[in-house]
């Protein structure tokens, strides 16, 4: 079955550590996205990528980094520079620009 | 500026009652419009989408939405709500141009509670 996988579902880290969240899709989609979701808030775009080896900052990119070496993969690194990293992180992909996005199940990151 | 507004943060309905969730947008042209649903701790699932053509679109789980250009609205409806419909619902509009890339803009969401 085609879809988007995110791993792990729950992630715990100590403050000051970098952590990488995985996102893989087998939908053959060109575009991929990372969102952050906090309780009672909507989705905020962190980074997005339209093609391999190219990505663009979203609305809240500070403290995050990404790579897009393969079409299927778009990992997100939450660095120690991110002041409030505890959140629910969602990865999505779409066939083309502006089309409907398909979402993974999310990763809940807790930093203490 | 392009934006999406969901005026209702929380809505509570009784099981079996009808439902309408509101979505208003600001956009310079005819947008693509979407409704998503999110159960607690899960990702978002696409309910329905509007690109062009018939302004009344049918989606999954018995939902429908109507695009009204004159009102800049895309309200989601369901004639009879089931307890399993309790979730958070997001309206989105696109494509939005930003730095040469297209993206979707999401509303803040409406949380639906269903009383038995």
PDB file of C-alpha atoms in Angstrom:
ATOM      1  CA  UNK A   1       0.000   0.000   0.000  1.00  0.00           C
ATOM      2  CA  UNK A   2       1.221   3.492  -0.826  1.00  0.00           C
ATOM      3  CA  UNK A   3       1.587   5.979   1.945  1.00  0.00           C
ATOM      4  CA  UNK A   4       3.763   8.034   4.240  1.00  0.00           C
ATOM      5  CA  UNK A   5       5.585   6.605   7.218  1.00  0.00           C
ATOM      6  CA  UNK A   6       7.030   8.525  10.108  1.00  0.00           C
ATOM      7  CA  UNK A   7       9.212   7.016  12.746  1.00  0.00           C
ATOM      8  CA  UNK A   8       9.279   6.768  15.624  1.00  0.00           C
ATOM      9  CA  UNK A   9       5.769   7.575  16.833  1.00  0.00           C
ATOM     10  CA  UNK A  10       7.098   8.813  20.199  1.00  0.00           C
ATOM     11  CA  UNK A  11      10.540  10.286  20.772  1.00  0.00           C
ATOM     12  CA  UNK A  12      12.128  11.482  23.986  1.00  0.00           C
ATOM     13  CA  UNK A  13      15.305  13.552  24.182  1.00  0.00           C
ATOM     14  CA  UNK A  14      17.260  15.552  26.671  1.00  0.00           C
ATOM     15  CA  UNK A  15      17.600  19.272  26.214  1.00  0.00           C
ATOM     16  CA  UNK A  16      20.674  20.202  24.187  1.00  0.00           C
ATOM     17  CA  UNK A  17      20.590  17.133  21.962  1.00  0.00           C
ATOM     18  CA  UNK A  18      19.849  17.170  18.252  1.00  0.00           C
ATOM     19  CA  UNK A  19      17.248  14.680  17.078  1.00  0.00           C
ATOM     20  CA  UNK A  20      16.254  13.533  13.601  1.00  0.00           C
ATOM     21  CA  UNK A  21      12.696  12.600  12.646  1.00  0.00           C
ATOM     22  CA  UNK A  22      12.208  10.242   9.757  1.00  0.00           C
ATOM     23  CA  UNK A  23       9.702  10.662   6.905  1.00  0.00           C
ATOM     24  CA  UNK A  24       9.427   8.262   3.973  1.00  0.00           C
ATOM     25  CA  UNK A  25       6.849   8.134   1.173  1.00  0.00           C
ATOM     26  CA  UNK A  26       6.234   5.633  -1.598  1.00  0.00           C
ATOM     27  CA  UNK A  27       3.587   7.675  -3.423  1.00  0.00           C
ATOM     28  CA  UNK A  28       6.101   8.933  -6.009  1.00  0.00           C
ATOM     29  CA  UNK A  29       5.284  12.477  -4.946  1.00  0.00           C
ATOM     30  CA  UNK A  30       7.656  15.278  -5.821  1.00  0.00           C
ATOM     31  CA  UNK A  31       6.792  17.660  -2.972  1.00  0.00           C
ATOM     32  CA  UNK A  32       7.255  16.989   0.724  1.00  0.00           C
ATOM     33  CA  UNK A  33       6.514  19.093   3.801  1.00  0.00           C
ATOM     34  CA  UNK A  34       7.146  19.263   7.541  1.00  0.00           C
ATOM     35  CA  UNK A  35       4.628  20.821   9.918  1.00  0.00           C
ATOM     36  CA  UNK A  36       4.608  21.450  13.624  1.00  0.00           C
ATOM     37  CA  UNK A  37       1.384  21.210  15.628  1.00  0.00           C
ATOM     38  CA  UNK A  38       0.988  22.447  19.195  1.00  0.00           C
ATOM     39  CA  UNK A  39      -2.087  21.890  21.404  1.00  0.00           C
ATOM     40  CA  UNK A  40      -4.951  24.122  20.351  1.00  0.00           C
ATOM     41  CA  UNK A  41      -3.087  25.421  17.327  1.00  0.00           C
ATOM     42  CA  UNK A  42      -3.263  24.643  13.674  1.00  0.00           C
ATOM     43  CA  UNK A  43      -0.435  23.499  11.465  1.00  0.00           C
ATOM     44  CA  UNK A  44       2.665  25.611  11.064  1.00  0.00           C
ATOM     45  CA  UNK A  45       4.957  24.944   8.121  1.00  0.00           C
ATOM     46  CA  UNK A  46       8.597  24.314   9.002  1.00  0.00           C
ATOM     47  CA  UNK A  47      10.202  23.353   5.672  1.00  0.00           C
ATOM     48  CA  UNK A  48       9.086  22.145   2.292  1.00  0.00           C
ATOM     49  CA  UNK A  49      10.751  20.635  -0.731  1.00  0.00           C
ATOM     50  CA  UNK A  50       9.511  20.586  -4.302  1.00  0.00           C
ATOM     51  CA  UNK A  51      12.274  18.417  -5.755  1.00  0.00           C
ATOM     52  CA  UNK A  52      15.340  16.472  -4.699  1.00  0.00           C
ATOM     53  CA  UNK A  53      18.250  18.563  -3.399  1.00  0.00           C
ATOM     54  CA  UNK A  54      16.050  21.634  -3.072  1.00  0.00           C
ATOM     55  CA  UNK A  55      14.061  22.863  -0.078  1.00  0.00           C
ATOM     56  CA  UNK A  56      12.597  26.094   1.201  1.00  0.00           C
ATOM     57  CA  UNK A  57      12.088  27.520   4.686  1.00  0.00           C
ATOM     58  CA  UNK A  58       8.528  27.724   5.894  1.00  0.00           C
ATOM     59  CA  UNK A  59       7.086  29.993   8.546  1.00  0.00           C
ATOM     60  CA  UNK A  60       8.992  28.626  11.547  1.00  0.00           C
ATOM     61  CA  UNK A  61      12.291  27.208  10.234  1.00  0.00           C
ATOM     62  CA  UNK A  62      14.562  28.536  12.992  1.00  0.00           C
ATOM     63  CA  UNK A  63      16.143  25.708  14.968  1.00  0.00           C
ATOM     64  CA  UNK A  64      15.323  23.083  12.322  1.00  0.00           C
ATOM     65  CA  UNK A  65      17.176  21.633   9.350  1.00  0.00           C
ATOM     66  CA  UNK A  66      16.235  19.236   6.548  1.00  0.00           C
ATOM     67  CA  UNK A  67      17.751  17.333   3.660  1.00  0.00           C
ATOM     68  CA  UNK A  68      16.270  15.883   0.490  1.00  0.00           C
ATOM     69  CA  UNK A  69      18.799  13.502  -1.013  1.00  0.00           C
ATOM     70  CA  UNK A  70      16.179  11.053  -2.272  1.00  0.00           C
ATOM     71  CA  UNK A  71      12.703  11.619  -3.647  1.00  0.00           C
ATOM     72  CA  UNK A  72      11.239   9.246  -1.074  1.00  0.00           C
ATOM     73  CA  UNK A  73      12.857  10.701   2.034  1.00  0.00           C
ATOM     74  CA  UNK A  74      12.704  14.067   3.810  1.00  0.00           C
ATOM     75  CA  UNK A  75      14.223  13.842   7.317  1.00  0.00           C
ATOM     76  CA  UNK A  76      13.856  16.695   9.785  1.00  0.00           C
ATOM     77  CA  UNK A  77      16.508  17.505  12.381  1.00  0.00           C
ATOM     78  CA  UNK A  78      15.427  19.383  15.470  1.00  0.00           C
ATOM     79  CA  UNK A  79      18.547  21.111  16.712  1.00  0.00           C
ATOM     80  CA  UNK A  80      19.464  22.312  20.176  1.00  0.00           C
ATOM     81  CA  UNK A  81      18.843  25.844  18.899  1.00  0.00           C
ATOM     82  CA  UNK A  82      15.085  25.222  18.790  1.00  0.00           C
ATOM     83  CA  UNK A  83      13.842  26.816  21.996  1.00  0.00           C
ATOM     84  CA  UNK A  84      10.577  24.884  22.371  1.00  0.00           C
ATOM     85  CA  UNK A  85      10.987  21.583  20.525  1.00  0.00           C
ATOM     86  CA  UNK A  86       8.298  19.607  22.357  1.00  0.00           C
ATOM     87  CA  UNK A  87       5.464  19.242  19.842  1.00  0.00           C
ATOM     88  CA  UNK A  88       3.684  16.935  17.403  1.00  0.00           C
ATOM     89  CA  UNK A  89       5.454  16.815  14.039  1.00  0.00           C
ATOM     90  CA  UNK A  90       3.656  15.935  10.816  1.00  0.00           C
ATOM     91  CA  UNK A  91       5.177  15.081   7.469  1.00  0.00           C
ATOM     92  CA  UNK A  92       3.195  15.369   4.244  1.00  0.00           C
ATOM     93  CA  UNK A  93       3.665  14.941   0.526  1.00  0.00           C
ATOM     94  CA  UNK A  94       1.850  16.039  -2.606  1.00  0.00           C
ATOM     95  CA  UNK A  95       1.952  15.191  -6.270  1.00  0.00           C
ATOM     96  CA  UNK A  96       2.634  18.726  -7.312  1.00  0.00           C
ATOM     97  CA  UNK A  97       2.602  22.256  -6.079  1.00  0.00           C
ATOM     98  CA  UNK A  98      -0.624  23.305  -4.417  1.00  0.00           C
ATOM     99  CA  UNK A  99      -2.360  19.967  -4.787  1.00  0.00           C
ATOM    100  CA  UNK A 100      -3.805  17.986  -1.914  1.00  0.00           C
ATOM    101  CA  UNK A 101      -1.295  16.858   0.666  1.00  0.00           C
ATOM    102  CA  UNK A 102      -1.199  13.409   2.197  1.00  0.00           C
ATOM    103  CA  UNK A 103      -0.053  13.140   5.763  1.00  0.00           C
ATOM    104  CA  UNK A 104       1.901  10.651   7.807  1.00  0.00           C
ATOM    105  CA  UNK A 105       0.793   9.518  11.283  1.00  0.00           C
ATOM    106  CA  UNK A 106       3.054  12.014  13.062  1.00  0.00           C
ATOM    107  CA  UNK A 107       5.871  11.898  15.624  1.00  0.00           C
ATOM    108  CA  UNK A 108       5.378  13.245  19.124  1.00  0.00           C
ATOM    109  CA  UNK A 109       8.677  14.688  20.366  1.00  0.00           C
ATOM    110  CA  UNK A 110       9.193  15.387  24.046  1.00  0.00           C
ATOM    111  CA  UNK A 111      12.320  17.220  25.182  1.00  0.00           C
ATOM    112  CA  UNK A 112      13.076  17.483  28.886  1.00  0.00           C
TER     113      UNK A 112
ATOM    114  CA  UNK B   1      -2.791  38.297   1.815  1.00  0.00           C
ATOM    115  CA  UNK B   2      -4.019  34.740   1.448  1.00  0.00           C
ATOM    116  CA  UNK B   3      -5.669  33.344   4.565  1.00  0.00           C
ATOM    117  CA  UNK B   4      -8.157  30.825   5.899  1.00  0.00           C
ATOM    118  CA  UNK B   5     -10.521  31.459   8.804  1.00  0.00           C
ATOM    119  CA  UNK B   6     -12.450  28.837  10.716  1.00  0.00           C
ATOM    120  CA  UNK B   7     -14.643  30.940  13.002  1.00  0.00           C
ATOM    121  CA  UNK B   8     -15.647  28.146  15.364  1.00  0.00           C
ATOM    122  CA  UNK B   9     -12.927  26.764  17.633  1.00  0.00           C
ATOM    123  CA  UNK B  10     -15.205  24.205  19.300  1.00  0.00           C
ATOM    124  CA  UNK B  11     -18.567  22.802  18.246  1.00  0.00           C
ATOM    125  CA  UNK B  12     -20.690  20.276  20.117  1.00  0.00           C
ATOM    126  CA  UNK B  13     -23.552  18.411  18.472  1.00  0.00           C
ATOM    127  CA  UNK B  14     -25.746  15.494  19.453  1.00  0.00           C
ATOM    128  CA  UNK B  15     -25.370  12.202  17.660  1.00  0.00           C
ATOM    129  CA  UNK B  16     -27.766  12.086  14.724  1.00  0.00           C
ATOM    130  CA  UNK B  17     -27.941  15.867  14.394  1.00  0.00           C
ATOM    131  CA  UNK B  18     -26.802  17.733  11.311  1.00  0.00           C
ATOM    132  CA  UNK B  19     -23.446  19.477  11.181  1.00  0.00           C
ATOM    133  CA  UNK B  20     -22.017  22.496   9.422  1.00  0.00           C
ATOM    134  CA  UNK B  21     -18.437  23.656   9.920  1.00  0.00           C
ATOM    135  CA  UNK B  22     -17.585  27.047   8.532  1.00  0.00           C
ATOM    136  CA  UNK B  23     -14.565  28.031   6.467  1.00  0.00           C
ATOM    137  CA  UNK B  24     -13.872  31.430   4.939  1.00  0.00           C
ATOM    138  CA  UNK B  25     -10.884  32.265   2.812  1.00  0.00           C
ATOM    139  CA  UNK B  26      -9.100  35.229   1.332  1.00  0.00           C
ATOM    140  CA  UNK B  27      -7.567  34.547  -2.054  1.00  0.00           C
ATOM    141  CA  UNK B  28      -6.875  36.504  -5.222  1.00  0.00           C
ATOM    142  CA  UNK B  29      -8.217  33.934  -7.667  1.00  0.00           C
ATOM    143  CA  UNK B  30     -10.278  30.768  -7.621  1.00  0.00           C
ATOM    144  CA  UNK B  31      -8.507  28.617  -5.081  1.00  0.00           C
ATOM    145  CA  UNK B  32      -8.148  24.924  -4.574  1.00  0.00           C
ATOM    146  CA  UNK B  33     -10.021  24.083  -1.351  1.00  0.00           C
ATOM    147  CA  UNK B  34      -9.679  21.146   1.006  1.00  0.00           C
ATOM    148  CA  UNK B  35     -11.121  19.733   4.206  1.00  0.00           C
ATOM    149  CA  UNK B  36      -9.081  17.434   6.418  1.00  0.00           C
ATOM    150  CA  UNK B  37      -9.963  15.525   9.581  1.00  0.00           C
ATOM    151  CA  UNK B  38      -7.594  14.630  12.424  1.00  0.00           C
ATOM    152  CA  UNK B  39      -8.322  12.159  15.200  1.00  0.00           C
ATOM    153  CA  UNK B  40      -6.347  12.648  18.452  1.00  0.00           C
ATOM    154  CA  UNK B  41      -2.696  11.721  18.071  1.00  0.00           C
ATOM    155  CA  UNK B  42      -3.077  10.922  14.390  1.00  0.00           C
ATOM    156  CA  UNK B  43      -2.176  12.487  11.078  1.00  0.00           C
ATOM    157  CA  UNK B  44      -4.601  14.390   8.864  1.00  0.00           C
ATOM    158  CA  UNK B  45      -6.913  12.572   6.468  1.00  0.00           C
ATOM    159  CA  UNK B  46      -8.300  14.246   3.369  1.00  0.00           C
ATOM    160  CA  UNK B  47     -12.115  14.387   3.451  1.00  0.00           C
ATOM    161  CA  UNK B  48     -12.762  16.192   0.178  1.00  0.00           C
ATOM    162  CA  UNK B  49     -11.387  18.735  -2.258  1.00  0.00           C
ATOM    163  CA  UNK B  50     -12.599  21.340  -4.720  1.00  0.00           C
ATOM    164  CA  UNK B  51     -10.613  22.305  -7.788  1.00  0.00           C
ATOM    165  CA  UNK B  52     -13.256  23.422 -10.287  1.00  0.00           C
ATOM    166  CA  UNK B  53     -16.663  22.517 -11.694  1.00  0.00           C
ATOM    167  CA  UNK B  54     -19.637  21.552  -9.552  1.00  0.00           C
ATOM    168  CA  UNK B  55     -19.599  23.694  -6.443  1.00  0.00           C
ATOM    169  CA  UNK B  56     -21.068  20.937  -4.269  1.00  0.00           C
ATOM    170  CA  UNK B  57     -18.473  18.252  -3.663  1.00  0.00           C
ATOM    171  CA  UNK B  58     -18.899  14.907  -2.003  1.00  0.00           C
ATOM    172  CA  UNK B  59     -16.274  13.359   0.198  1.00  0.00           C
ATOM    173  CA  UNK B  60     -15.636  10.340   2.313  1.00  0.00           C
ATOM    174  CA  UNK B  61     -17.492   9.392   5.510  1.00  0.00           C
ATOM    175  CA  UNK B  62     -20.718  11.040   4.257  1.00  0.00           C
ATOM    176  CA  UNK B  63     -19.342  14.599   4.236  1.00  0.00           C
ATOM    177  CA  UNK B  64     -19.996  17.237   1.607  1.00  0.00           C
ATOM    178  CA  UNK B  65     -18.916  20.842   1.123  1.00  0.00           C
ATOM    179  CA  UNK B  66     -20.177  23.728  -0.943  1.00  0.00           C
ATOM    180  CA  UNK B  67     -17.988  26.343  -2.587  1.00  0.00           C
ATOM    181  CA  UNK B  68     -19.640  29.779  -2.609  1.00  0.00           C
ATOM    182  CA  UNK B  69     -17.507  32.258  -4.492  1.00  0.00           C
ATOM    183  CA  UNK B  70     -19.652  35.266  -3.568  1.00  0.00           C
ATOM    184  CA  UNK B  71     -19.198  34.520   0.130  1.00  0.00           C
ATOM    185  CA  UNK B  72     -15.596  33.255  -0.088  1.00  0.00           C
ATOM    186  CA  UNK B  73     -16.732  30.203   1.829  1.00  0.00           C
ATOM    187  CA  UNK B  74     -16.301  26.452   1.700  1.00  0.00           C
ATOM    188  CA  UNK B  75     -18.454  25.061   4.506  1.00  0.00           C
ATOM    189  CA  UNK B  76     -18.397  21.391   5.434  1.00  0.00           C
ATOM    190  CA  UNK B  77     -21.682  19.584   6.107  1.00  0.00           C
ATOM    191  CA  UNK B  78     -22.967  16.228   7.220  1.00  0.00           C
ATOM    192  CA  UNK B  79     -26.686  15.413   7.547  1.00  0.00           C
ATOM    193  CA  UNK B  80     -26.367  13.042  10.502  1.00  0.00           C
ATOM    194  CA  UNK B  81     -23.345  12.981  12.795  1.00  0.00           C
ATOM    195  CA  UNK B  82     -21.981   9.757  14.279  1.00  0.00           C
ATOM    196  CA  UNK B  83     -20.017   9.534  17.524  1.00  0.00           C
ATOM    197  CA  UNK B  84     -16.964   8.505  15.487  1.00  0.00           C
ATOM    198  CA  UNK B  85     -16.987  11.924  13.774  1.00  0.00           C
ATOM    199  CA  UNK B  86     -15.613  13.535  16.936  1.00  0.00           C
ATOM    200  CA  UNK B  87     -12.263  14.936  15.808  1.00  0.00           C
ATOM    201  CA  UNK B  88     -10.594  18.130  14.674  1.00  0.00           C
ATOM    202  CA  UNK B  89     -11.358  19.476  11.224  1.00  0.00           C
ATOM    203  CA  UNK B  90      -9.085  21.663   9.143  1.00  0.00           C
ATOM    204  CA  UNK B  91      -9.914  23.739   6.092  1.00  0.00           C
ATOM    205  CA  UNK B  92      -7.068  24.531   3.667  1.00  0.00           C
ATOM    206  CA  UNK B  93      -6.634  26.682   0.571  1.00  0.00           C
ATOM    207  CA  UNK B  94      -3.998  26.641  -2.121  1.00  0.00           C
ATOM    208  CA  UNK B  95      -1.847  27.057  -4.027  1.00  0.00           C
ATOM    209  CA  UNK B  96      -0.279  29.937  -2.153  1.00  0.00           C
ATOM    210  CA  UNK B  97       2.828  31.434  -3.678  1.00  0.00           C
ATOM    211  CA  UNK B  98       5.767  31.975  -1.360  1.00  0.00           C
ATOM    212  CA  UNK B  99       9.339  32.432  -2.490  1.00  0.00           C
ATOM    213  CA  UNK B 100       8.620  30.789  -5.832  1.00  0.00           C
ATOM    214  CA  UNK B 101       7.012  27.734  -4.260  1.00  0.00           C
ATOM    215  CA  UNK B 102       3.364  26.778  -3.936  1.00  0.00           C
ATOM    216  CA  UNK B 103       1.959  25.586  -0.626  1.00  0.00           C
ATOM    217  CA  UNK B 104      -1.327  25.111   1.197  1.00  0.00           C
ATOM    218  CA  UNK B 105      -2.570  27.469   3.904  1.00  0.00           C
ATOM    219  CA  UNK B 106      -4.434  25.785   6.764  1.00  0.00           C
ATOM    220  CA  UNK B 107      -7.055  27.199   9.074  1.00  0.00           C
ATOM    221  CA  UNK B 108      -6.647  26.893  12.844  1.00  0.00           C
ATOM    222  CA  UNK B 109      -9.103  24.012  13.020  1.00  0.00           C
ATOM    223  CA  UNK B 110     -12.523  23.303  14.566  1.00  0.00           C
ATOM    224  CA  UNK B 111     -12.774  20.701  17.299  1.00  0.00           C
ATOM    225  CA  UNK B 112     -15.994  18.701  17.087  1.00  0.00           C
ATOM    226  CA  UNK B 113     -17.465  16.942  20.108  1.00  0.00           C
ATOM    227  CA  UNK B 114     -20.422  14.571  19.718  1.00  0.00           C
ATOM    228  CA  UNK B 115     -22.868  13.913  22.573  1.00  0.00           C
ATOM    229  CA  UNK B 116     -24.558  10.500  22.664  1.00  0.00           C
TER     230      UNK B 116
END
